Short mmCIF file of C-alpha atoms and ligand atoms in Angstrom, two decimals:
data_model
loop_
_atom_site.label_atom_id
_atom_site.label_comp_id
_atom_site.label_asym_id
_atom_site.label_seq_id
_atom_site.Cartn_x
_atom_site.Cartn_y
_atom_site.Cartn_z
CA UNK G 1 48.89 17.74 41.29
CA UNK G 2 48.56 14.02 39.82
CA UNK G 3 46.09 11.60 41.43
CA UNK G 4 46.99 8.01 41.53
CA UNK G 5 44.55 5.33 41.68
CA UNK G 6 45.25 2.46 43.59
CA UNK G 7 44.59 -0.34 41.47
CA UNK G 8 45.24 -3.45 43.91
CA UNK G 9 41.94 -2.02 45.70
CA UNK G 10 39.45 -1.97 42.96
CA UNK G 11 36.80 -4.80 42.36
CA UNK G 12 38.01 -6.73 39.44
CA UNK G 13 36.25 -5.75 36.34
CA UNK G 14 33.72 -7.47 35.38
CA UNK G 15 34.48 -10.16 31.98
CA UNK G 16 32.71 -8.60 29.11
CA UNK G 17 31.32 -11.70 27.12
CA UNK G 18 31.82 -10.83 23.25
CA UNK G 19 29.10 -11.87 22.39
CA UNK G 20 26.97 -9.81 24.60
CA UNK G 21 28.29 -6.90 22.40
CA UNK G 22 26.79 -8.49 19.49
CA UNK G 23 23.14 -7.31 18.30
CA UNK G 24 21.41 -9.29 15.68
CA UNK G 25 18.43 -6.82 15.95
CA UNK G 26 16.24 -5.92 12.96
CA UNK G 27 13.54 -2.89 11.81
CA UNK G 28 10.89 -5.09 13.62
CA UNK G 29 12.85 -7.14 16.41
CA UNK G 30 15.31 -8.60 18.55
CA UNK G 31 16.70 -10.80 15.28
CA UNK G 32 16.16 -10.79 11.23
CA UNK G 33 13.93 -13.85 11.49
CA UNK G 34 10.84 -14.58 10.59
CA UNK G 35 8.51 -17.37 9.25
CA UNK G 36 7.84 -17.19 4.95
CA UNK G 37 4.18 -16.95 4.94
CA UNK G 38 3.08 -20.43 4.24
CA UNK G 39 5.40 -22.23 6.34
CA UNK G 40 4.12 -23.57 10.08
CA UNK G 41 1.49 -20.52 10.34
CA UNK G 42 -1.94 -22.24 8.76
CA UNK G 43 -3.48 -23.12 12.28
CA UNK G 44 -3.50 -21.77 15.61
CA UNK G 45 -1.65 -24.79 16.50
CA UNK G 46 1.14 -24.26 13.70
CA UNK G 47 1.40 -20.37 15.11
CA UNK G 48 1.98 -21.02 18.64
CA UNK G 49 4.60 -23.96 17.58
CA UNK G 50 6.20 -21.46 15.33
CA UNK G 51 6.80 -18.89 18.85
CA UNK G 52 8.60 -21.70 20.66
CA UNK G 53 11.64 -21.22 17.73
CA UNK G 54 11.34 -17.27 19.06
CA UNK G 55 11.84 -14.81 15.72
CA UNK G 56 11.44 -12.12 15.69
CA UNK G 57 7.53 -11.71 14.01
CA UNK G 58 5.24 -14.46 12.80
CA UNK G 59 3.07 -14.67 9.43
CA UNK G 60 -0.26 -15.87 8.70
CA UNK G 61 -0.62 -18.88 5.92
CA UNK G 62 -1.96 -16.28 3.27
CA UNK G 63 -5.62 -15.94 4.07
CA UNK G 64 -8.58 -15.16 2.04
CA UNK G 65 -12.02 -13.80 2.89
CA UNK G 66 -13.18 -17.39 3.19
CA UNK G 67 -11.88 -20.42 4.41
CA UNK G 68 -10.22 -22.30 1.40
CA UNK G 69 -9.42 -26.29 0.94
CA UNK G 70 -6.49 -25.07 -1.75
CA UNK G 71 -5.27 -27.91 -4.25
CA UNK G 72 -5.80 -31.72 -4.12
CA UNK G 73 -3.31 -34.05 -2.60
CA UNK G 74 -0.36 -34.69 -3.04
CA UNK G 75 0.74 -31.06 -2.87
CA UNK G 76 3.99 -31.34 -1.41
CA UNK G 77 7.04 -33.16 -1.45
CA UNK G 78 10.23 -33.11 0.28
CA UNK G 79 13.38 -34.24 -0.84
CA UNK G 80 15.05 -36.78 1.20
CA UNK G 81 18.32 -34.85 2.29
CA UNK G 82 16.24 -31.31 2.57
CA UNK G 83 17.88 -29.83 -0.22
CA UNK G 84 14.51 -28.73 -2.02
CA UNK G 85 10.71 -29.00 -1.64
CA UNK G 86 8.24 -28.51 -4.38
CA UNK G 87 4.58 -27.78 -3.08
CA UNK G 88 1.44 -26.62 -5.40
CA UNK G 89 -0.53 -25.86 -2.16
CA UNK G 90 -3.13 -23.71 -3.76
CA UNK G 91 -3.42 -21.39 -0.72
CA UNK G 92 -5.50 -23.32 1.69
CA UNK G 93 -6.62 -21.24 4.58
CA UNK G 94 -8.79 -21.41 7.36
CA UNK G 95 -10.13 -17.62 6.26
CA UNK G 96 -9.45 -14.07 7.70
CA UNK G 97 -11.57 -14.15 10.79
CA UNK G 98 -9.72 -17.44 12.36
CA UNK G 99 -5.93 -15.67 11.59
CA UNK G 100 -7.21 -12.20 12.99
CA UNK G 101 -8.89 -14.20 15.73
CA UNK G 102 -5.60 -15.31 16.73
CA UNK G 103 -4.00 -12.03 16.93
CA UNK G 104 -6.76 -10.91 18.98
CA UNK G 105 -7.64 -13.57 21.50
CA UNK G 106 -4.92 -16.39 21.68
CA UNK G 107 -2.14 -13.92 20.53
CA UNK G 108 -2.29 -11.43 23.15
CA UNK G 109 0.80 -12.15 24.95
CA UNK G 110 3.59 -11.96 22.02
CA UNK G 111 5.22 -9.30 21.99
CA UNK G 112 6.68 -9.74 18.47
CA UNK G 113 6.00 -8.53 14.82
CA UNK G 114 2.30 -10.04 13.69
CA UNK G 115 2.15 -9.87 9.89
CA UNK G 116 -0.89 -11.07 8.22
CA UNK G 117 -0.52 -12.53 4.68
CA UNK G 118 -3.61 -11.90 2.35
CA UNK G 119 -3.81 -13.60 -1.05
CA UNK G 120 -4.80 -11.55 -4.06
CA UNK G 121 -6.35 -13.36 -6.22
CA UNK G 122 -9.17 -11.73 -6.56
CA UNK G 123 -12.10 -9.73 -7.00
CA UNK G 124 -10.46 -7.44 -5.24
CA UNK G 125 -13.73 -6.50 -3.17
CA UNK G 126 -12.82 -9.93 -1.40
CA UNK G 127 -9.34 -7.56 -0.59
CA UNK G 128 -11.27 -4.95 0.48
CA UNK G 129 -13.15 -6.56 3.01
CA UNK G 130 -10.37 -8.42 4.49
CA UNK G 131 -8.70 -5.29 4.71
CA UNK G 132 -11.53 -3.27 6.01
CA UNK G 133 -11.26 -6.05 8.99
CA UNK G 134 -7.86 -5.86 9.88
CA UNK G 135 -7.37 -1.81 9.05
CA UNK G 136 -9.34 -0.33 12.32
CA UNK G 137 -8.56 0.68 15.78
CA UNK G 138 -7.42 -2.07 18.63
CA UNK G 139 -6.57 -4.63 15.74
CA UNK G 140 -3.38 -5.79 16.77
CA UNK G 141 -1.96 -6.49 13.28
CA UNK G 142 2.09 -4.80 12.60
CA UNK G 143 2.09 -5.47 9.08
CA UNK G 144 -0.12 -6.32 6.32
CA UNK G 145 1.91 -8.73 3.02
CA UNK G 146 0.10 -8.88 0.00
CA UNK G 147 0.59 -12.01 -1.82
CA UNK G 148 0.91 -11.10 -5.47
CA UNK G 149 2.79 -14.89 -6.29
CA UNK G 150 1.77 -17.52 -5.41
CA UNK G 151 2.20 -20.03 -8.48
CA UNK G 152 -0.17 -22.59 -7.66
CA UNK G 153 -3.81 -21.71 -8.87
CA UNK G 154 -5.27 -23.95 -11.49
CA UNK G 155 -5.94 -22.01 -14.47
CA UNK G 156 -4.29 -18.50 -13.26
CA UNK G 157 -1.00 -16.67 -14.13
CA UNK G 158 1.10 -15.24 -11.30
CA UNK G 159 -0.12 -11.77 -10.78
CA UNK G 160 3.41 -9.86 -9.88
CA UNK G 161 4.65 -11.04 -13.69
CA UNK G 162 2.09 -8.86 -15.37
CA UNK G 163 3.61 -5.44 -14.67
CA UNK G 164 1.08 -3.05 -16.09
CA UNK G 165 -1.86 -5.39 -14.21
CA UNK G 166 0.40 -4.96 -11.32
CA UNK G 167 0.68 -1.22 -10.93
CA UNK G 168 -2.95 -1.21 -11.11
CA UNK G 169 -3.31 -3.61 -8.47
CA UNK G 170 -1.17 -1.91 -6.66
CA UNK G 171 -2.38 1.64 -7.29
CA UNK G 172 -6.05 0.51 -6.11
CA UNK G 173 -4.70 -1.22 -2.84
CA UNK G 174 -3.07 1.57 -2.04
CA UNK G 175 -5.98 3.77 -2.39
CA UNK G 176 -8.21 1.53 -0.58
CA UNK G 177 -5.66 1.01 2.20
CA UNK G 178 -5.51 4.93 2.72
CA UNK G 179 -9.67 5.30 2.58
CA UNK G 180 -9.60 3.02 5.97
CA UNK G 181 -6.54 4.40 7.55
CA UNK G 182 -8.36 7.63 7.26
CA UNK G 183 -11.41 5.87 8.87
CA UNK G 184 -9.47 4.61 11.62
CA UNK G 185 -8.13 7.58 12.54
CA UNK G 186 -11.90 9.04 12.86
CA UNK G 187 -12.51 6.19 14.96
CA UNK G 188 -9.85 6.21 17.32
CA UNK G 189 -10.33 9.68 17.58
CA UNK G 190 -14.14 9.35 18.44
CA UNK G 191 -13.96 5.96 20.47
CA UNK G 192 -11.00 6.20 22.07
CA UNK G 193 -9.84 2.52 21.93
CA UNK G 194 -6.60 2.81 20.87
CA UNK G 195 -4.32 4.75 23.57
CA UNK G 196 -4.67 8.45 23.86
CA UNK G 197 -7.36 8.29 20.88
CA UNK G 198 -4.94 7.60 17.87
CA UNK G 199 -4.23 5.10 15.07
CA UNK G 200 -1.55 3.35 14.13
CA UNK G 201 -1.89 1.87 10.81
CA UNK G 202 0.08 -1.53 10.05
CA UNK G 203 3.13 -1.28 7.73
CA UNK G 204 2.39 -2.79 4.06
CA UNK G 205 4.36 -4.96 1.84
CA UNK G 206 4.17 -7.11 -1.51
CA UNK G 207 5.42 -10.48 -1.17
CA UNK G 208 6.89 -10.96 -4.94
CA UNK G 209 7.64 -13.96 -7.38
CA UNK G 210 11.62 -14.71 -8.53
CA UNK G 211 12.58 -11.94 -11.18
CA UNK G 212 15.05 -12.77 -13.99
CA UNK G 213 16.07 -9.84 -16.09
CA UNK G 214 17.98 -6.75 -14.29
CA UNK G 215 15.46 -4.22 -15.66
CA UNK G 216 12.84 -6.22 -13.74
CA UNK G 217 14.06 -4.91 -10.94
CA UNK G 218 14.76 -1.63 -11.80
CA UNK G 219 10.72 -1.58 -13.13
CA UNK G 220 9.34 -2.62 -10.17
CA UNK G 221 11.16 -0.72 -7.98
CA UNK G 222 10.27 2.27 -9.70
CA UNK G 223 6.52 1.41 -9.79
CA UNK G 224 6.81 0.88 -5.96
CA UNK G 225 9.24 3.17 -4.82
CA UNK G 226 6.68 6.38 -4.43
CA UNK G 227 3.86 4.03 -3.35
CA UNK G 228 2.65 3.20 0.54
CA UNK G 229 4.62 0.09 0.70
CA UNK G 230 6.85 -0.35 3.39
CA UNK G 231 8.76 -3.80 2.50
CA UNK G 232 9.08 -6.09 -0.18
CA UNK G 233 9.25 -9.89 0.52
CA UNK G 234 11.10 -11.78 -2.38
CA UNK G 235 11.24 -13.92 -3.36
CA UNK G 236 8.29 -16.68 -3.37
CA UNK G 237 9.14 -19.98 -4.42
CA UNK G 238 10.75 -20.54 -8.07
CA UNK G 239 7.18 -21.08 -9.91
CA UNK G 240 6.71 -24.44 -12.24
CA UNK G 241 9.19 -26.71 -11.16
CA UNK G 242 9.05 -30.25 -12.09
CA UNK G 243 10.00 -32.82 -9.57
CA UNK G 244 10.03 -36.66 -11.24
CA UNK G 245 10.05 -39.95 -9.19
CA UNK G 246 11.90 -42.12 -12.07
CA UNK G 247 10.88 -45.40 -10.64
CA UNK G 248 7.20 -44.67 -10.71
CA UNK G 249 7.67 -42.58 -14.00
CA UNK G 250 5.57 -40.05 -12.85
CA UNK G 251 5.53 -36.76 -10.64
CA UNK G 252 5.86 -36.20 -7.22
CA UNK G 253 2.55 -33.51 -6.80
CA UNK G 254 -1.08 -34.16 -8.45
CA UNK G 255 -2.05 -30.43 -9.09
CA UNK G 256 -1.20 -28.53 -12.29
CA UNK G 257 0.11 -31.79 -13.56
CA UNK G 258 3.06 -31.92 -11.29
CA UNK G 259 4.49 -28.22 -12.07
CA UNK G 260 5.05 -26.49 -8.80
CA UNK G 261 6.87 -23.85 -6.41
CA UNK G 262 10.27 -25.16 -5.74
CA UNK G 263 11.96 -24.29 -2.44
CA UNK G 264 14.82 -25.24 -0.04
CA UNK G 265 18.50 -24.67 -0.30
CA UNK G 266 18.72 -25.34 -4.25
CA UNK G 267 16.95 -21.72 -4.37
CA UNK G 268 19.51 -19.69 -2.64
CA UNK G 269 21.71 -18.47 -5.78
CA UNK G 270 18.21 -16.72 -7.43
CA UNK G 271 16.70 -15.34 -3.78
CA UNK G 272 19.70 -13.68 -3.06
CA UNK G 273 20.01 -12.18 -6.53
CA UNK G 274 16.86 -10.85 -6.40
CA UNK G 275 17.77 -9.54 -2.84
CA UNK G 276 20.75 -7.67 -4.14
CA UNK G 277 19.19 -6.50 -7.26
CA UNK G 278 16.23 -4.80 -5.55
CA UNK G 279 18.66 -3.35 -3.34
CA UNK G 280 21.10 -1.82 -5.86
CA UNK G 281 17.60 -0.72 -7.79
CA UNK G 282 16.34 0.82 -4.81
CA UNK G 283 19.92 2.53 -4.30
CA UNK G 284 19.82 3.73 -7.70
CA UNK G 285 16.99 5.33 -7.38
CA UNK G 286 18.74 7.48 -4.84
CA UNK G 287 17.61 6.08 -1.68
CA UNK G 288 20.17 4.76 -0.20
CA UNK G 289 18.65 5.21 2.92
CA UNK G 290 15.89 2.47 2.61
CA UNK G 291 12.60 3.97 2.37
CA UNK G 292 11.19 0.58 1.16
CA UNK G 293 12.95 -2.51 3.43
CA UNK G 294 13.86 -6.02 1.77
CA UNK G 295 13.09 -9.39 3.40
CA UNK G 296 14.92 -12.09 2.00
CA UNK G 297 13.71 -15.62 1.20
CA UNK G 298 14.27 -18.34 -0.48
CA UNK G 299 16.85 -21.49 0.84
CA UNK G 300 17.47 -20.12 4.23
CA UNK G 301 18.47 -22.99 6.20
CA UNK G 302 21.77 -21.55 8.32
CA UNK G 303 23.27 -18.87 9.71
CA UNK G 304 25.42 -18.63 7.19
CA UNK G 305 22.68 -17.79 4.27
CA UNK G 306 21.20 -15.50 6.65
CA UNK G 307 24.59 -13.73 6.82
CA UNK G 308 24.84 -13.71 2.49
CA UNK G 309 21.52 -12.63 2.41
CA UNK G 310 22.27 -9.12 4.71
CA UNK G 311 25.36 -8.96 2.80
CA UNK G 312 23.31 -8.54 -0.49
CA UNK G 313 21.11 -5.87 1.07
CA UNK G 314 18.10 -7.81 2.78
CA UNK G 315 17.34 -5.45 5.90
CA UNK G 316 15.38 -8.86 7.25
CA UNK G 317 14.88 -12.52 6.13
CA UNK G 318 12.05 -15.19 6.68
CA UNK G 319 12.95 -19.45 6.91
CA UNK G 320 10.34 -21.06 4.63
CA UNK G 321 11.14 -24.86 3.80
CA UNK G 322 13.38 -25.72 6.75
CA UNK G 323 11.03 -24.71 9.05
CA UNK G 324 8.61 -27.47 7.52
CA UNK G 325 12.06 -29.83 7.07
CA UNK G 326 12.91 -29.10 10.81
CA UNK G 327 10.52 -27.61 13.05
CA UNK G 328 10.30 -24.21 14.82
CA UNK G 329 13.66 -25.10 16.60
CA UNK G 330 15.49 -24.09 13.31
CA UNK G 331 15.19 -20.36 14.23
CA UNK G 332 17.30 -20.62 17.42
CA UNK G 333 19.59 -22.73 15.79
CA UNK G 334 20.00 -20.05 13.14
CA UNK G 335 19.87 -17.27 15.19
CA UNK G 336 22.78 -18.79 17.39
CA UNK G 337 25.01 -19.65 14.02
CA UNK G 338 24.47 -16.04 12.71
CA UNK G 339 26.00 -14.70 16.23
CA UNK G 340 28.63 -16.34 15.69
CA UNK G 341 29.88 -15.64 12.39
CA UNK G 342 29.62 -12.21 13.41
CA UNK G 343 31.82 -13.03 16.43
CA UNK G 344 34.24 -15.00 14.16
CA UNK G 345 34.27 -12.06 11.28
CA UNK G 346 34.37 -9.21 14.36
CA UNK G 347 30.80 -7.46 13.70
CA UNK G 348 28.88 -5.94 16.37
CA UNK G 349 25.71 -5.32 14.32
CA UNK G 350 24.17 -6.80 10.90
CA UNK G 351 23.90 -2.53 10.00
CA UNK G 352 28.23 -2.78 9.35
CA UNK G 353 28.04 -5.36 6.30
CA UNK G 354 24.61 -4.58 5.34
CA UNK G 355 24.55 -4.45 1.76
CA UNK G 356 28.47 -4.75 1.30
CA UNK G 357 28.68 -6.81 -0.97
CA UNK G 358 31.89 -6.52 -2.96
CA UNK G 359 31.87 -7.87 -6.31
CA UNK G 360 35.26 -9.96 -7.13
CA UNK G 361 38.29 -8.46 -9.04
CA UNK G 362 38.66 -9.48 -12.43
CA UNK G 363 41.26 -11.18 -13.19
CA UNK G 364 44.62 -9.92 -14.45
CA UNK G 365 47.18 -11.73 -17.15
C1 SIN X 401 0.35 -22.13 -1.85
O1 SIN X 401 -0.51 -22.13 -0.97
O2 SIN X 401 0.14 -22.62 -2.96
C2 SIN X 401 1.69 -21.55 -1.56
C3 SIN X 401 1.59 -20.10 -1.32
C4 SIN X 401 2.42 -19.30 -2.22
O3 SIN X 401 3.33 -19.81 -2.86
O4 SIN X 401 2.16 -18.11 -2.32
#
C-alpha cells in the first residue's frame, strides 16, 4: 500500500537562515573571542566596557599581589592608521584583591569565561599568595594565565626565554597549584559552599613571548605537554621594538629608552607562526587530540585573521591592540565578519578547518 502526502495542505516550511546553521562556538563559549590580557581589563570600568563588545571570556590586566604604578609616561603609542602600537607598560595593576573583587561582587551576572592574568615576576611567594586567593571554594575564577612575558620591566629579562629557569618555574607552580586544589577540595567538602560540597579548580595556562627557532617550539611543548596546563596564550607582544618620531629625533615611549612590545596588525605573520608551530609540535608529540588548547594573539583586528589564525591550529584567539585602537565594539564587529566568511567558504563550525592549513605546492618547471 503507498501513502501519499498531500503537499498543497502542509504549512509552508519554515526558511532556514544559513547562517543560523553556523556556530562560531569555542572550548569556553559562544565565540573564539576574548580580550589579550592587558587590553581594556585594568579597571572595573575597563571590564564592564569590555562585556558590552560580548566575547566570549574576559581577562584581568595582569595583576600582582600589590597594586603597581608600572613604567613612567609615555608608555604607549599608537600609530596613526592602527597598523601597530608599541607600549612598555610595566604591568600596572590595581592588585589581586580589586580584580578578584570584581569577579566576586560586580561580576556576578556574566555568564562568560573569567580568566585572571597574574604576573610572574617574582618572588614567587608573591605567586603563591595570589594564588592561594583565587584557588578556594566559591571563587568564581574559570581560568588562571600566568604571565611569563611581559617585556617591559626595567632591568629584567623575559622569563619564558630562559628555558631551563622556565621549567622550574613551571614545575613549582604546578606543585603549588595542586597543594591548594587539594585544599579546596577539603574545604568544599567540609563547608559545603560550592554546590553539592565539591571543587572545581580553574583551568591554567602560560601566556608566552614570540618564539623564533622551530625547535623552540618543539622544547616547550615538550616541557609543558605532561604538565597541569590547560592552554597556552602566544604570543605576547614582539619584545624591544623601536618606534622613532624623525621630526623630534627621538622615541615615541620614555621607559627602557624607547625599546618596547610592539603590537597591532604588523604582528600577524610571527603570531600566527607561533600558532601553527605549537600546534604541529603539540601534534607531533602525538596528541592530536589537544590535550593542551592554543589561543592566538597577536594583530587580530578582523574576521578574517581570526579565520587564519583557526586555520593554523589556534582552538581560541584574544583582540589585544584594536580593542585599545577601537573600543569593545570591535568584538561584534569581528565576530559578525568571521560568520560570514564561514558562510561565504560553506563552514558550519570553526572544528572543519581547524588546523588545516595546507602548505602551497612547489612549483614545477
Ligand atoms: C605591560 O604591562 O608592560 C604589558 C604586559 C605584557 O606585555 O605582559
Amino acid at each position: 500500500m503507498s501513502m501519499t502526502i498531500d503537499l498543497t495542505d502542509t504549512e509552508p516550511m519554515p526558511e532556514i537562515k544559513h547562517e543560523s546553521l553556523i556556530n562560531i562556538s569555542s572550548w569556553f563559549g559562544k565565540t573564539p573571542l576574548i580580550n589579550a590580557s592587558g587590553c581594556l581589563c585594568a579597571t572595573n570600568k575597563m571590564l564592564d566596557e569590555l562585556k558590552t563588545g560580548d566575547p566570549a571570556g574576559i581577562c584581568t590586566k595582569s595583576c600582582t599581589l600589590e597594586p603597581r604604578p608600572g613604567n613612567p609616561e609615555p608608555r604607549y603609542w599608537e600609530h596613526e592608521e592602527g597598523m601597530m602600537t608599541l607600549n612598555s607598560m610595566g604591568l600596572p595593576n590595581l592588585g589581586v584583591d580589586y580584580y578578584l573583587d570584581y569577579f566576586k561582587t560586580r561580576d556576578n551576572e556574566y555568564d562568560g569565561w573569567r580568566c585572571m592574568s597574574l604576573a610572574v615576576l617574582g618572588p614567587m611567594e608573591d605567586t603563591y599568595q595570589m594564588l592561594a586567593k583565587i584557588i578556594r571554594p566559591g571563587v568564581p575564577v574559570d581560568a588562571i594565565e600566568f604571565n611569563l612575558s611581559c617585556p617591559n620591566l626595567e632591568g629584567k629579562e623575559i622569563l619564558a626565554y630562559d628555558k631551563p629557569a622556565l621549567k622550574k618555574i613551571l614545575a613549582d607552580l604546578e606543585a603549588e597549584c595542586q597543594f591548594l586544589i587539594a585544599r579546596a577540595h577539603a574545604k568544599a567538602y567540609e563547608s559545603d559552599i560550592d554546590a553539592n560540597g565539591s571543587y572545581t579548580p580553574p583551568q591554567f595556562g602560560i601566556k608566552l613571548p614570540p618564539y623564533w627557532q622551530l625547535q623552540d617550539y618543539r622544547e616547550i611543548a615538550k616541557m609543558i605537554n605532561p604538565m597541569m596546563f590547560s592552554f597556552i596564550h602566544t604570543i605576547n607582544s614582539v619584545p624591544n621594538a623601536l618606534v622613532i618620531d624623525a621630526d623630534r629625533e627621538e622615541t615615541v615611549i620614555h621607559p627602557k629608552q624607547g625599546f618596547g612590545g610592539l603590537g597591532g596588525e604588523i604582528i600577524k605573520p610571527i603570531a600566527l607562526a607561533n600558532v601553527r608551530g605549537f600546534y604541529l609540535a603539540f601534534q607531533e608529540l602525538g596528541h592530536p587530540w589537544k590535550k593542551i588548547k592554543i589561543i592566538g594573539c597577536g594583530g587580530v583586528s578582523h574576521g578574517q585573521d581570526v579565520f587564519e589564525m583557526i586555520l593554523a591550529g589556534a582552538d581560541a584567539v584574544s583582540v589585544g591592540s584594536q580593542l585599545m585602537i577601537e573600543g569593545a565594539g570591535c568584538i561584534a564587529r569581528i565576530n559578525e565578519e568571521l560568520i560570514e566568511i564561514l558562510r561565504r567558504k560553506g563552514y558550519h563550525s570553526l572544528d572543519e578547518f581547524r588546523g588545516r592549513l595546507k602548505v602551497c605546492a612547489a612549483a614545477t618547471n
